[in-house]
Coordinates of C-alpha atoms in Angstrom, one line a residue:
X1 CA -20.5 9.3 11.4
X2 CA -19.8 5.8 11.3
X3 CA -15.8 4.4 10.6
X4 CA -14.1 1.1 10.2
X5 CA -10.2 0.6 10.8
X6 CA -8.0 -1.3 8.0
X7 CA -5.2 -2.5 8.9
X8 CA -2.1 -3.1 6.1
X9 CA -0.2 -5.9 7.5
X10 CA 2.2 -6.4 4.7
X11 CA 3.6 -4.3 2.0
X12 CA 4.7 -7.4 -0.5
X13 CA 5.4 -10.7 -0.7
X14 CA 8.8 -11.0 2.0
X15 CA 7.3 -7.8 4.3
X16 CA 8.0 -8.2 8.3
X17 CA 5.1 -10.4 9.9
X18 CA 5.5 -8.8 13.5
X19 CA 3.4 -5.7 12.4
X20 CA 0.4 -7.4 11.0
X21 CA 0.1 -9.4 14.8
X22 CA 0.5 -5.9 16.7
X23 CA -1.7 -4.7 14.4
X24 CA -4.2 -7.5 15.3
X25 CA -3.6 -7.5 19.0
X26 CA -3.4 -3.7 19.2
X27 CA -4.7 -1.9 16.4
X28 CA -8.7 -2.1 17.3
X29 CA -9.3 -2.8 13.9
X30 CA -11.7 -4.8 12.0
X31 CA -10.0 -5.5 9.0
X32 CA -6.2 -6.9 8.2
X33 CA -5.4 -6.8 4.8
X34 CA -1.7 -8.0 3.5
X35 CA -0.8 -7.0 0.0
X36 CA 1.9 -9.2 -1.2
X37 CA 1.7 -9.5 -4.8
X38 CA 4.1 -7.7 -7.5
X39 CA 4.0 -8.2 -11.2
X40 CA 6.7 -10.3 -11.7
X41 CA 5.5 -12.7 -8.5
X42 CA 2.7 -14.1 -10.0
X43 CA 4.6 -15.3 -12.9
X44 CA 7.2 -16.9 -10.9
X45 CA 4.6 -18.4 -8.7
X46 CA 2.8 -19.9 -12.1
X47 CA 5.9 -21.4 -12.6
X48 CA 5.8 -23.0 -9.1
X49 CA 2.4 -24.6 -9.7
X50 CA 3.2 -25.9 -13.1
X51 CA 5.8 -28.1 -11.1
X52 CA 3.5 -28.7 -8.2
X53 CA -0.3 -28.0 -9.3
X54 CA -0.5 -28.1 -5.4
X55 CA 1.8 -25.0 -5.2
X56 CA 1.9 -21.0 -6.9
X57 CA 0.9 -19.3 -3.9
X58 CA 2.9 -17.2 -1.3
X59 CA 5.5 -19.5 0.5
X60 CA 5.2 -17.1 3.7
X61 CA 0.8 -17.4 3.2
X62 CA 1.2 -20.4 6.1
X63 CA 3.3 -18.6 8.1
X64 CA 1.1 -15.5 8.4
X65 CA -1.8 -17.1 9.0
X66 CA -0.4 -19.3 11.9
X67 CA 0.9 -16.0 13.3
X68 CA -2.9 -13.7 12.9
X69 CA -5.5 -16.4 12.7
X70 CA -6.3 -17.1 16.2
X71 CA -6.4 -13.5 17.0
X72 CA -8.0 -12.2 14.1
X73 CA -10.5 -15.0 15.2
X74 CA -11.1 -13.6 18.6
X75 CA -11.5 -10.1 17.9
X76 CA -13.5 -10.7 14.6
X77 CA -11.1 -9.0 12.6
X78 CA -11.6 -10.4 8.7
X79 CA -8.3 -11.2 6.5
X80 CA -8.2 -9.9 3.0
X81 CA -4.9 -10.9 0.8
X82 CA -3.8 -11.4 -2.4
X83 CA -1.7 -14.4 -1.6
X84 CA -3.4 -16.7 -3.2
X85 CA -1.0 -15.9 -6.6
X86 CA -1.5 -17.9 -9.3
X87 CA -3.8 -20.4 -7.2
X88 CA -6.3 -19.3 -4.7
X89 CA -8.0 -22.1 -4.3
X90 CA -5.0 -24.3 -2.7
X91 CA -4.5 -21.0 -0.7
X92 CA -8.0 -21.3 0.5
X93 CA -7.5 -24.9 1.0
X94 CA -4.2 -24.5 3.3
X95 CA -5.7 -21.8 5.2
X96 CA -8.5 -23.8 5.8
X97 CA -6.6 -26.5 7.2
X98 CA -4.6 -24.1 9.6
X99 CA -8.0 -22.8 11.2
X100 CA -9.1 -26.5 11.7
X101 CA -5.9 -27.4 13.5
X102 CA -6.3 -24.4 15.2
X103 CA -9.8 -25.1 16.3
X104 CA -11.2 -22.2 14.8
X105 CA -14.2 -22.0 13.0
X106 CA -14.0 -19.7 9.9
X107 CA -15.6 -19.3 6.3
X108 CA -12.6 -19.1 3.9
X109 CA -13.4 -17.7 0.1
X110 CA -11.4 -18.1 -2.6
X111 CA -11.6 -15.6 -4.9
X112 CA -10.8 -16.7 -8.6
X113 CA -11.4 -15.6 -12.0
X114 CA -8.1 -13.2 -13.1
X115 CA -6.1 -16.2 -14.4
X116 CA -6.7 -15.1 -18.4
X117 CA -4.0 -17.1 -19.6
X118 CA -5.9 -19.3 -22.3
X119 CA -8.5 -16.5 -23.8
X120 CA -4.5 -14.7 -24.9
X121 CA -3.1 -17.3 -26.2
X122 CA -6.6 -18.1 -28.5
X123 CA -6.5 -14.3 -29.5
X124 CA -4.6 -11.8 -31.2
X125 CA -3.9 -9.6 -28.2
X126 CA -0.6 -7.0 -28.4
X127 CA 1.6 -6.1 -25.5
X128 CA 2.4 -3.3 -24.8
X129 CA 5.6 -3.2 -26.3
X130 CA 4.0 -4.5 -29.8
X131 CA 4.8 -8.0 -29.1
X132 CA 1.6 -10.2 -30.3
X133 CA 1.0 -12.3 -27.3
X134 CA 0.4 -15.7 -29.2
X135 CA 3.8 -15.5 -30.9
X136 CA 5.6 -16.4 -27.2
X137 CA 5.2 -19.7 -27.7
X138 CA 6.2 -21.7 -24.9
X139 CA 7.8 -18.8 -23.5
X140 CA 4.8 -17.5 -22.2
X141 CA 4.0 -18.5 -18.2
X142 CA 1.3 -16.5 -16.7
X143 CA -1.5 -14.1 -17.6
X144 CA -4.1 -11.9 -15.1
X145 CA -6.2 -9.4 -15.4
X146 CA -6.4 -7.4 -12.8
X147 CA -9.9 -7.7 -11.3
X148 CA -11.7 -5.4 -9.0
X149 CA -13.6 -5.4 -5.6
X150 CA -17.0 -6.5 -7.0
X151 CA -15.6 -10.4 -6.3
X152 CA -14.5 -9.8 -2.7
X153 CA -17.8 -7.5 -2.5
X154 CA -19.5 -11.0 -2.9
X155 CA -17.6 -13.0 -0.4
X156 CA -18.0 -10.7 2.5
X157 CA -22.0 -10.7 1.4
X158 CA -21.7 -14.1 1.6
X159 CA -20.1 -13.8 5.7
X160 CA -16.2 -14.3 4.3
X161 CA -13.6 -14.0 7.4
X162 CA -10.5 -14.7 5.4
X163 CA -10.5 -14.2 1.4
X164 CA -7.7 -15.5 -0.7
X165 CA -7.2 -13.7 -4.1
X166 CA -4.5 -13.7 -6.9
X167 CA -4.1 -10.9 -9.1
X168 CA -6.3 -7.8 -7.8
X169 CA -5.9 -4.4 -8.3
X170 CA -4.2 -3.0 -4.9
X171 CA -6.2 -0.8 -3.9
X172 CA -9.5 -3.3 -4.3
X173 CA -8.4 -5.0 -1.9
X174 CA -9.2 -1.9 0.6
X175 CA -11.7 -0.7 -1.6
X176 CA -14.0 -3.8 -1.0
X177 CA -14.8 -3.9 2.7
X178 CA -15.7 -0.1 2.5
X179 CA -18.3 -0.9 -0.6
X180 CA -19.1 -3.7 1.9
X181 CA -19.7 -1.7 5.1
X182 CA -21.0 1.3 4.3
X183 CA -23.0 -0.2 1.4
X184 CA -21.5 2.0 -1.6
X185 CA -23.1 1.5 -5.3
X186 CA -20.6 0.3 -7.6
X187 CA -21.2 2.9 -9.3
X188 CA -20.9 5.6 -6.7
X189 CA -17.9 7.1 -8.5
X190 CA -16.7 10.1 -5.7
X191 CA -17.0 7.3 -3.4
X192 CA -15.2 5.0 -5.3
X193 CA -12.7 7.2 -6.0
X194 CA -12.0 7.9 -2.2
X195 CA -12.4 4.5 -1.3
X196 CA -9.3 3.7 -3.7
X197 CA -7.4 6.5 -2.4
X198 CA -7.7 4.9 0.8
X199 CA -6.4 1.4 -1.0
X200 CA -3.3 3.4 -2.9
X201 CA -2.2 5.2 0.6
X202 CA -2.2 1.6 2.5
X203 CA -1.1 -0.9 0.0
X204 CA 2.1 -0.3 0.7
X205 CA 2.4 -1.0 4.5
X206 CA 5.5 0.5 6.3
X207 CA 6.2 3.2 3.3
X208 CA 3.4 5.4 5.1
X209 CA 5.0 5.1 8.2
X210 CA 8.5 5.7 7.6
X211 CA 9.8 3.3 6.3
X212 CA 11.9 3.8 2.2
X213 CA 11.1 7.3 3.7
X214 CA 13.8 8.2 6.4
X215 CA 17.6 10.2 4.9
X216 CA 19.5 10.6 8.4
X217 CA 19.9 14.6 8.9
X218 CA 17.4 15.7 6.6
X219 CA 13.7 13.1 7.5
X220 CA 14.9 11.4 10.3
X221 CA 12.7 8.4 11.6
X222 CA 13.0 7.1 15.2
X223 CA 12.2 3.0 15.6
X224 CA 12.2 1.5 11.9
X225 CA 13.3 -1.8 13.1
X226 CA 10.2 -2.1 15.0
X227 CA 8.2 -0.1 12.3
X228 CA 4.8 0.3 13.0
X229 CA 2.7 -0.8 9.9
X230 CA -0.5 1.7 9.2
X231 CA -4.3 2.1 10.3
X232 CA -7.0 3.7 7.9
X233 CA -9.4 4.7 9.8
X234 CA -12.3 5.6 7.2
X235 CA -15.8 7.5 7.4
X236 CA -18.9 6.6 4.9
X237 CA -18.0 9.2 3.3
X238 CA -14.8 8.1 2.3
X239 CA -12.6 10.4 4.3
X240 CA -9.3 8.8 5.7
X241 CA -7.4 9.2 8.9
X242 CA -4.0 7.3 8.5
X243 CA -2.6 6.5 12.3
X244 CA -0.5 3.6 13.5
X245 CA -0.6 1.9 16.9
X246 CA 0.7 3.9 19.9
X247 CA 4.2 3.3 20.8
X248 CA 5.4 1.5 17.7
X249 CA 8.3 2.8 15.6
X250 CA 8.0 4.6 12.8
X251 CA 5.9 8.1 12.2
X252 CA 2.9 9.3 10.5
X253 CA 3.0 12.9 9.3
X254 CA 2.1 14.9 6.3
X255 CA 5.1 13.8 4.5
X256 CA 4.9 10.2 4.5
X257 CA 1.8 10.8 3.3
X258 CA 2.1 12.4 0.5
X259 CA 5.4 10.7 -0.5
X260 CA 3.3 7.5 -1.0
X261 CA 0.2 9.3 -2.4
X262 CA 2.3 10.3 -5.3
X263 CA 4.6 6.6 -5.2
X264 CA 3.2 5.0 -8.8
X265 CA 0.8 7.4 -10.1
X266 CA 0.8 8.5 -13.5
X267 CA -1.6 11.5 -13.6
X268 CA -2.8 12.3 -10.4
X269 CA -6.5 13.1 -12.5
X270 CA -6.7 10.0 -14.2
X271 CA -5.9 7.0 -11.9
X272 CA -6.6 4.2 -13.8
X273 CA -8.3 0.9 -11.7
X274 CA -10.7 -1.7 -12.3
X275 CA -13.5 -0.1 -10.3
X276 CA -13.1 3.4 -11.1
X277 CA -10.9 6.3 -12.9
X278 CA -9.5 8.1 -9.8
X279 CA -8.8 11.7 -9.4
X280 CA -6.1 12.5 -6.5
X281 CA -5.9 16.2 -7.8
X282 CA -7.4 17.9 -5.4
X283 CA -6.7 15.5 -2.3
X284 CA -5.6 17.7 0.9
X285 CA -3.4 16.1 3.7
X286 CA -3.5 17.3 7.4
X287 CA -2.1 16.5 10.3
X288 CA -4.7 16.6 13.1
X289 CA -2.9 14.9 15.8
X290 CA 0.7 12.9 16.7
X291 CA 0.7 10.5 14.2
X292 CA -2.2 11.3 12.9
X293 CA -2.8 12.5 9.2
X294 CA -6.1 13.2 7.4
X295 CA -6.4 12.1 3.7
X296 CA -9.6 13.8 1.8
X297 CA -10.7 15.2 -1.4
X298 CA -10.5 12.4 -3.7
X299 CA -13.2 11.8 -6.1
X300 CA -14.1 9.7 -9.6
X301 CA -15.1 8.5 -12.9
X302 CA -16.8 6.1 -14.6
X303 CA -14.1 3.0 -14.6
X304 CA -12.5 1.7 -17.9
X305 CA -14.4 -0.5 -20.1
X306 CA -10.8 -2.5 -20.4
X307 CA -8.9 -4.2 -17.8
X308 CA -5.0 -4.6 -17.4
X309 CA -3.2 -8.0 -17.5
X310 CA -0.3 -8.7 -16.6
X311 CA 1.9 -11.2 -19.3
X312 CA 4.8 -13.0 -17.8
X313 CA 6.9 -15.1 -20.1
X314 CA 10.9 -16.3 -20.1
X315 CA 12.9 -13.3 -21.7
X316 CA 16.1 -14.7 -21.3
X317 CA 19.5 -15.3 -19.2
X318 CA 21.4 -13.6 -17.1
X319 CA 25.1 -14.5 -15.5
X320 CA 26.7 -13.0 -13.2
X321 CA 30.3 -12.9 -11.0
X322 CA 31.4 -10.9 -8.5
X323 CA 35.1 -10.4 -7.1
X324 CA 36.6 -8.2 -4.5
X325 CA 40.2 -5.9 -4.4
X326 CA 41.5 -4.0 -1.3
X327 CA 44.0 -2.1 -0.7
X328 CA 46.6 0.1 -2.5
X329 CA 45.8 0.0 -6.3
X330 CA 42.4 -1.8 -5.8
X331 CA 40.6 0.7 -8.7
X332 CA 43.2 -0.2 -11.2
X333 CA 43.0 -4.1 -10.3
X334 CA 39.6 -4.1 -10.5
X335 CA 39.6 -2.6 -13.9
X336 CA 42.5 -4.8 -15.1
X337 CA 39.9 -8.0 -14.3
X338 CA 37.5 -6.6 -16.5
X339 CA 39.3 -5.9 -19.0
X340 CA 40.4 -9.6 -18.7
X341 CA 37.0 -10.8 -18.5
X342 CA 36.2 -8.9 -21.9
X343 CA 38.8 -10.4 -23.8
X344 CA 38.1 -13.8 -22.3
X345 CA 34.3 -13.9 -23.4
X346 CA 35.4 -12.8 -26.9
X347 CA 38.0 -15.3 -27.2
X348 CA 35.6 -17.8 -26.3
X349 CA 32.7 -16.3 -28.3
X350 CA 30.1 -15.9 -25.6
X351 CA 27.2 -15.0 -26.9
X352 CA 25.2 -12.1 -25.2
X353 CA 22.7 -9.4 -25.7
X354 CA 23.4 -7.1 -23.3
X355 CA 26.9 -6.6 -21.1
X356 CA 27.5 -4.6 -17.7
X357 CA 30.8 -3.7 -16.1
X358 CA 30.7 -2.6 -13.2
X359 CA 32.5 -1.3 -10.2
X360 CA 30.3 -1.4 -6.9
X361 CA 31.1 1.3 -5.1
X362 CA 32.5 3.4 -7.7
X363 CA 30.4 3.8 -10.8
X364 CA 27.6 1.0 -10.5
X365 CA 24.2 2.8 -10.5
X366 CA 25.1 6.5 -12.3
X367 CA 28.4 5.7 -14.7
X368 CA 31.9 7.0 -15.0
X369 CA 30.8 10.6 -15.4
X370 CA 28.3 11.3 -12.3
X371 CA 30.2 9.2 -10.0
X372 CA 33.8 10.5 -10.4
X373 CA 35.6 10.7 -7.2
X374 CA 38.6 12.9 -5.9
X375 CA 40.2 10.0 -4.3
X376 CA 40.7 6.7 -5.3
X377 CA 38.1 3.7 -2.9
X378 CA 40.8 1.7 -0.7
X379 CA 38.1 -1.5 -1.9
X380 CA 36.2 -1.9 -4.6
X381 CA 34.0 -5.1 -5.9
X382 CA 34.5 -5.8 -9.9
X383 CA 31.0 -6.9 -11.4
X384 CA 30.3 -8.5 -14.4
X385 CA 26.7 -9.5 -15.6
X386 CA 24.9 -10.2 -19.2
X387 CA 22.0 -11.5 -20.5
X388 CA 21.9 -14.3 -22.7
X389 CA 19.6 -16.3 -24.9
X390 CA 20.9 -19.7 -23.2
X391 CA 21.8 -21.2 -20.0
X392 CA 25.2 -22.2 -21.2
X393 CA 26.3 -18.9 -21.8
X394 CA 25.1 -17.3 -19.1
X395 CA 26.9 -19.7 -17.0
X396 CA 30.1 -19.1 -18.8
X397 CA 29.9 -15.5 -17.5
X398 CA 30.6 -16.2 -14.2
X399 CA 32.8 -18.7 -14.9
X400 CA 35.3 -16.9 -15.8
X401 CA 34.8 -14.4 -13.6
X402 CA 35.9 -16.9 -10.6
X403 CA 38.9 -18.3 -13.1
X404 CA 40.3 -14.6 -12.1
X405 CA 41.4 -16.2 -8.4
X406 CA 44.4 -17.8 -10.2
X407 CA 44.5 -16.0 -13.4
X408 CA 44.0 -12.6 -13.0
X409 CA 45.0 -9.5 -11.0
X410 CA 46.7 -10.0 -7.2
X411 CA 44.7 -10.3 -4.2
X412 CA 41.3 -11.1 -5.2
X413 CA 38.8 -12.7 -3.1
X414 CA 35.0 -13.3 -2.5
X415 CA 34.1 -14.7 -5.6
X416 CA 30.5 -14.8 -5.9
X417 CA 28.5 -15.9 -9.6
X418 CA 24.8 -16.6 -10.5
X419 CA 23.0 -17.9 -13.2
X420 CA 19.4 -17.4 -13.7
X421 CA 16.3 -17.6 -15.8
X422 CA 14.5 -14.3 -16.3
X423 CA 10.9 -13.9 -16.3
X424 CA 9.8 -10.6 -17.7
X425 CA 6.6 -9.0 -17.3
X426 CA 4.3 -7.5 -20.1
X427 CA 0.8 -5.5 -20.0
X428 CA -1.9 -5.5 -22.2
X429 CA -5.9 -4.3 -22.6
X430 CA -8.8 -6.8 -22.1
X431 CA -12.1 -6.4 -22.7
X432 CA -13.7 -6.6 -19.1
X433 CA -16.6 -8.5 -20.1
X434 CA -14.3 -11.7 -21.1
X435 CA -13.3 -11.9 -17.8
X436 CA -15.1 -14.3 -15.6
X437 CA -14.6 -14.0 -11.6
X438 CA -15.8 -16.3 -8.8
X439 CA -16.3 -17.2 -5.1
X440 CA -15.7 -20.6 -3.9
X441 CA -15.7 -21.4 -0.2
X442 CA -13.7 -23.7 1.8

């Protein structure tokens, strides 16, 4: 039975870039994919390109392709990403330009279409937290539908070895050269479903090879500094061996498996994507060999008749300081400069929304109760952070944070504050027949 090899060369937008050139150089495999695009990204990256219309894609998309070009090149290994952000086209067009001054002679596409920004703002759409979408006002940044493989289906017909996309469903973007290869109707729904298990297991890089996975004593992983990123190795009939290269760090066993086959899914039945409704219900894992697991049983439904978008729009404000106490009585310094801070920003009349005090170390991410220790910390770092409607105010937060140097408890140092816009993100439901994709070609 025939196979192709995948390789996931980047988990999300800052991942390691050594893996995805091992991968390359050692991996025998015939496709690189990098996955580098969260929710809240391609809002942030709108923002970019509203400044710079020549801008909104990954900063590190030049970087990686300088590193994986030439030898993706040699060994006709195609490059599927999703880097493109909010603006594929300028991705397509850099990347492009790197082959050229590289001497290489490759067919770029630019896939395009998920940018849905202007059919929301012209309708009455809802978010899914029963915010009517039009009502943001200028608030509003960024909108994508998450599109399928059909697109990327299309460039590789049409002899693609490097596609640039913005927002894409994550698995699609393994999904697509399998529908490609093995020449899979779209509406093959078992196959489809497989096909997208294979996306869901790889999208995530390093996570499927130890890495977010190891807890010394208990899943110990040898080698995570030179992590070894995976290899899908996948049969026309959808059926998925997940290796790595030989001798990288990292491991491959049952457990990582199935610890990222069940990382952001819902209802195992009723997997929810562009190109089909999967079912991961019945999938079996098996390890067959040293670092060597196979993935099966997946299977499908007819796909949604609605497709996702992603909304991201300024919510608000947040400041922040930071200041450190060591030594005996640190704890009860640390609380006196909160409680310092609090009276401050109410003598001043900051306004804010939300408030956290915290004590890193000591009761930062489960509270006073869960976290109560036996013994005091010899060092503890005061926090203070709130979210505000304004800029101003947000500032003022840290502010007086630092004013704690001179006037506030003995001995504190580090002072560290931020001030920053927020961009939140948003879903709601579009009617996939309003959306419009494309393939252009550099």
């Amino acid at each position: 039975m025939r196979h192709i090899r995948i390789g996931a060369g980047a988990g999300y937008s800052g991942d390691r870039i050594e893996p995805a050139i091992e991968l390359a150089e050692k991996g025998e495999i015939d496709y690189l994919v990098f996955e580098c695009l969260a929710e809240r990204t391609i809002a942030i990256a709108q923002q970019t390109r509203m400044k710079d219309p020549a801008l909104g894609f990954d900063p590190l998309l030049a970087e990686r392709m300088q590193a994986v070009l030439g030898i993706c090149s040699e060994k006709k290994i195609k490059i599927i990403t999703n880097m493109g952000a909010a603006n594929p086209l300028a991705a397509a067009a850099m990347v492009r330009q790197i082959a050229l001054s590289m001497n290489l002679k490759l067919k770029v596409a630019a896939v395009c279409g998920d940018d849905v920004l202007e059919i929301l703002k012209a309708g009455a759409y809802i978010s899914d937290q029963n915010i009517p979408v039009n009502t943001l006002g200028d608030k509003l940044l960024s909108a994508n539908a998450y599109i399928g493989a059909a697109p990327l289906v299309e460039a590789l017909a049409q002899g693609a070895d490097v596609i640039i996309t913005g927002r894409v469903a994550d698995p699609a973007l393994f999904l697509a050269p399998l529908i490609h290869e093995f020449n899979w109707a779209m509406d093959d729904w078992h196959r489809l479903g497989q096909g997208t298990l294979v996306g869901h297991l790889l999208e995530c890089a390093g996570q499927i090879s130890g890495g977010y996975f190891a807890d010394p004593g208990y899943k110990d992983v040898q080698g995570l500094a030179r992590l070894g990123f995976p290899i899908g190795e996948v049969a026309e009939d959808g059926s998925l061996v997940i290796t790595k290269v030989a001798g990288s760090g990292g491991h491959v066993t049952p457990a990582t498996c199935k610890e990222q086959l069940l990382y952001e899914i819902h209802d195992p039945a009723n997997y929810l994507t562009p190109d089909v409704v999967a079912d991961f219900s019945a999938v079996s894992v098996t390890e067959i060999g040293p670092d060597r697991v196979l993935v099966q049983g997946a299977s499908g439904r007819a796909r949604p008749d609605t497709l996702k978008v992603s909304i991201g729009y300024i919510d608000s404000y947040i400041g922040e300081g930071q200041i450190s106490y060591a030594g005996p009585g640190a704890l009860a310094r640390a609380r006196l400069a909160q409680a310092i801070v609090a009276e401050r920003l109410a003598l001043s009349a900051v306004a804010f929304d939300e408030i956290r005090y915290d004590l890193l170390g000591v009761d930062a991410i489960h509270g006073a109760t869960l976290s109560e220790q036996p013994s005091e910390p010899y060092e503890v770092r005061a926090r203070v952070a709130a979210r505000s409607d304004n800029m101003r105010d947000a500032i003022r937060i840290g502010n007086e944070v630092e004013t704690l140097y001179t006037c506030g408890p003995a001995a504190g140092g580090g002072v560290t504050k931020t001030a920053k816009e927020v961009v939140a993100v948003q879903s709601t439901l579009l009617p996939r027949q309003l959306v419009k994709t494309s393939v252009h070609f550099e």
